[in-house]
XYZ file of C-alpha atoms in Angstrom:
173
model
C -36.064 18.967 -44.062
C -35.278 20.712 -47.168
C -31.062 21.148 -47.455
C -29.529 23.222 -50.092
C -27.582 21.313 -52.490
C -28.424 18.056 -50.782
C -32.104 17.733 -51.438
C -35.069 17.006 -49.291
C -34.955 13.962 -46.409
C -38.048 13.259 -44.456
C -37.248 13.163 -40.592
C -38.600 10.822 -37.933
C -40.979 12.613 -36.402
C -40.458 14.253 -32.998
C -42.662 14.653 -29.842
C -43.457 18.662 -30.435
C -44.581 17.711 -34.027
C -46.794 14.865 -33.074
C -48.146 16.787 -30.309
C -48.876 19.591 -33.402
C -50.613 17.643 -35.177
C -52.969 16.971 -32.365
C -53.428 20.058 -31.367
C -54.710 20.879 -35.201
C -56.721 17.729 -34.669
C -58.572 18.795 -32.148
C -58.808 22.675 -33.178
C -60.984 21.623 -35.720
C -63.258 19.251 -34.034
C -64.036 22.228 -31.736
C -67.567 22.762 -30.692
C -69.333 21.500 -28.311
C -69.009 17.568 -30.052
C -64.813 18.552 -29.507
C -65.387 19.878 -25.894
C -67.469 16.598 -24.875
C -64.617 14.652 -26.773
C -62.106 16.025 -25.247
C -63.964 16.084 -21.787
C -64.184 11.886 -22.175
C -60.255 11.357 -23.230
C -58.959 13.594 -20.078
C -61.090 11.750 -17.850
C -59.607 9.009 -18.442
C -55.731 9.667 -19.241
C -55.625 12.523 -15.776
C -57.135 10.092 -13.972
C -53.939 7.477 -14.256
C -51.372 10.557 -14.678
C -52.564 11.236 -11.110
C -52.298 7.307 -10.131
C -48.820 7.495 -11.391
C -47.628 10.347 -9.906
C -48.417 9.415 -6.651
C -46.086 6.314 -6.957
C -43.104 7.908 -9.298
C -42.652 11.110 -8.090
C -40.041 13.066 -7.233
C -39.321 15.505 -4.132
C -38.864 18.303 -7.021
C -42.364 17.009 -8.659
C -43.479 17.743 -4.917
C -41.929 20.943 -4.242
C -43.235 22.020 -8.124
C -46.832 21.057 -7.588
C -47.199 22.639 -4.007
C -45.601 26.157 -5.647
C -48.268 26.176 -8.222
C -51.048 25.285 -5.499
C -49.661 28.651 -3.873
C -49.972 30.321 -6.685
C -53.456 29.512 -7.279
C -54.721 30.287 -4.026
C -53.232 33.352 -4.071
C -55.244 34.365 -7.767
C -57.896 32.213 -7.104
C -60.062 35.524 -7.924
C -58.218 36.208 -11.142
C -59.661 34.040 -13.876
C -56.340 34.468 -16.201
C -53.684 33.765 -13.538
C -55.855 30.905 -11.816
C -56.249 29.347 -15.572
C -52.605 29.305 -15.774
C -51.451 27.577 -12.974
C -54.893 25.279 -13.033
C -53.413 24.138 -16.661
C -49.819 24.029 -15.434
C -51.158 21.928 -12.177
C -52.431 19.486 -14.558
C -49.225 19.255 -16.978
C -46.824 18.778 -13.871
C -48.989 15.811 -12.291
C -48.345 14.622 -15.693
C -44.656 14.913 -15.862
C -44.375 13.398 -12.183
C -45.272 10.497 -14.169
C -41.830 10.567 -15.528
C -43.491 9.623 -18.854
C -42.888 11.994 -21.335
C -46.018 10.791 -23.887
C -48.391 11.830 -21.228
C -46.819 15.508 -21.003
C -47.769 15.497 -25.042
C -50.894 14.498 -24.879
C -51.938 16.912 -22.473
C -50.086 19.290 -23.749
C -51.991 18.528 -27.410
C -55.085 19.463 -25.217
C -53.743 22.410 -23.469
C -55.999 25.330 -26.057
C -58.841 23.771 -25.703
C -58.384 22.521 -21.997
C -58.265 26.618 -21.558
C -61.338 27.454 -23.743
C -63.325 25.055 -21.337
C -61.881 26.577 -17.973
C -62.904 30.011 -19.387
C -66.451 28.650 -19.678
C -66.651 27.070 -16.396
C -64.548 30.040 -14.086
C -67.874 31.798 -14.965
C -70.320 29.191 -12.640
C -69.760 31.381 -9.375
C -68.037 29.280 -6.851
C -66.104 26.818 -9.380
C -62.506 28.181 -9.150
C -62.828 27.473 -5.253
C -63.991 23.490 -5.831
C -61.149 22.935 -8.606
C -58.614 24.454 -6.012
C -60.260 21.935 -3.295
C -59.651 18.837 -5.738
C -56.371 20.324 -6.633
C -55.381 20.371 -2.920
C -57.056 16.730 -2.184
C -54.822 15.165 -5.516
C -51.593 16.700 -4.031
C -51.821 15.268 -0.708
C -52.927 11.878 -2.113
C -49.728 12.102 -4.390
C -47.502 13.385 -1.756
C -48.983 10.367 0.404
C -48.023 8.144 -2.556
C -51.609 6.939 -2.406
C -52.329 5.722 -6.185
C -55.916 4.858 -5.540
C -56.739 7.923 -3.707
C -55.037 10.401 -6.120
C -57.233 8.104 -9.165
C -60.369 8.597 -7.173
C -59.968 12.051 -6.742
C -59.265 13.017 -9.785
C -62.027 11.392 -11.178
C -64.287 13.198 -8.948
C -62.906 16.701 -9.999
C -63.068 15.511 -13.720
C -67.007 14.405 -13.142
C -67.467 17.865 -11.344
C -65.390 19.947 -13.645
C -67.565 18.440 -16.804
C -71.118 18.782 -14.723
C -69.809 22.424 -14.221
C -69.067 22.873 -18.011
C -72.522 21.296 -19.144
C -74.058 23.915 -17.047
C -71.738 26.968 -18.146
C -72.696 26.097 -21.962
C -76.262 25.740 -20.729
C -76.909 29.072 -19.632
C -75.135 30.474 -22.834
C -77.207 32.855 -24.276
C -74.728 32.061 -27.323
């Protein structure tokens, strides 16, 4: 911070500014080397946000994540509302965690986590599966069932990178 008349003082960093400098991280690692990096890390960290959520949520976290599941079947056939609540499904599993870090890291991820659902919403079919493993992770969380919500996840993770593979595939780009 620089103060008039009272010089400049370095501050402890804060949550939005660490989260900013992953975000600028990761912007320029983009590429397909970024995308399969990025692919790896979420597999693993939305795989235990959705472990945790199923045992610390909240009735609100409930009532949250079954609002945006109505909003995405109702725009399932419009790519830039689905996207939307698809990356704001994601980032309230992880604040049902109650653990603020995991909001940030996601949150780091959330441009790139968008360039990547733009790429796969165009394998015919795909917005229709994610809202299937959506639906499956929200009753295993509202069930408080950690190992279900962990092995679901993972599945839509292993099927939402298979799709991506194959929308960069048939590229012409």
């Amino acid at each position: 911070d620089v103060n008039v008349g009272r010089g400049t003082v370095v501050r402890a960093p804060s949550t939005e500014t660490a989260g900013e400098s992953m975000k600028l991280l990761l912007m320029m690692q983009s590429g397909a080397t970024g995308i399969d990096k990025v692919s790896e890390v979420r597999h693993i960290i939305e795989n235990e946000i959705a472990a945790l959520a199923a045992v610390r949520r909240t009735p609100e976290d409930l009532e949250t994540l079954d609002a945006i599941l109505a909003e995405m079947r109702g725009h399932v056939d419009e790519p830039e509302v689905y996207i939307k609540s698809d990356v704001e499904f994601h980032a309230a599993l992880a604040r049902a965690t109650q653990n603020e870090l995991f909001v940030i890291v996601l949150d780091s991820l959330v441009e790139i986590m968008i360039e990547v659902r733009v790429l796969t919403l165009r394998v015919p079919g795909i917005a229709r599966l994610a809202l299937h493993y959506h639906e499956r992770i929200f009753e295993a969380v509202r069930a408080g069932d950690a190992a279900e919500a962990r092995a679901v996840m993972d599945e839509h993770m292993d099927q939402a990178t298979e799709k991506l593979r194959e929308s960069v595939a048939s590229d012409p780009e």
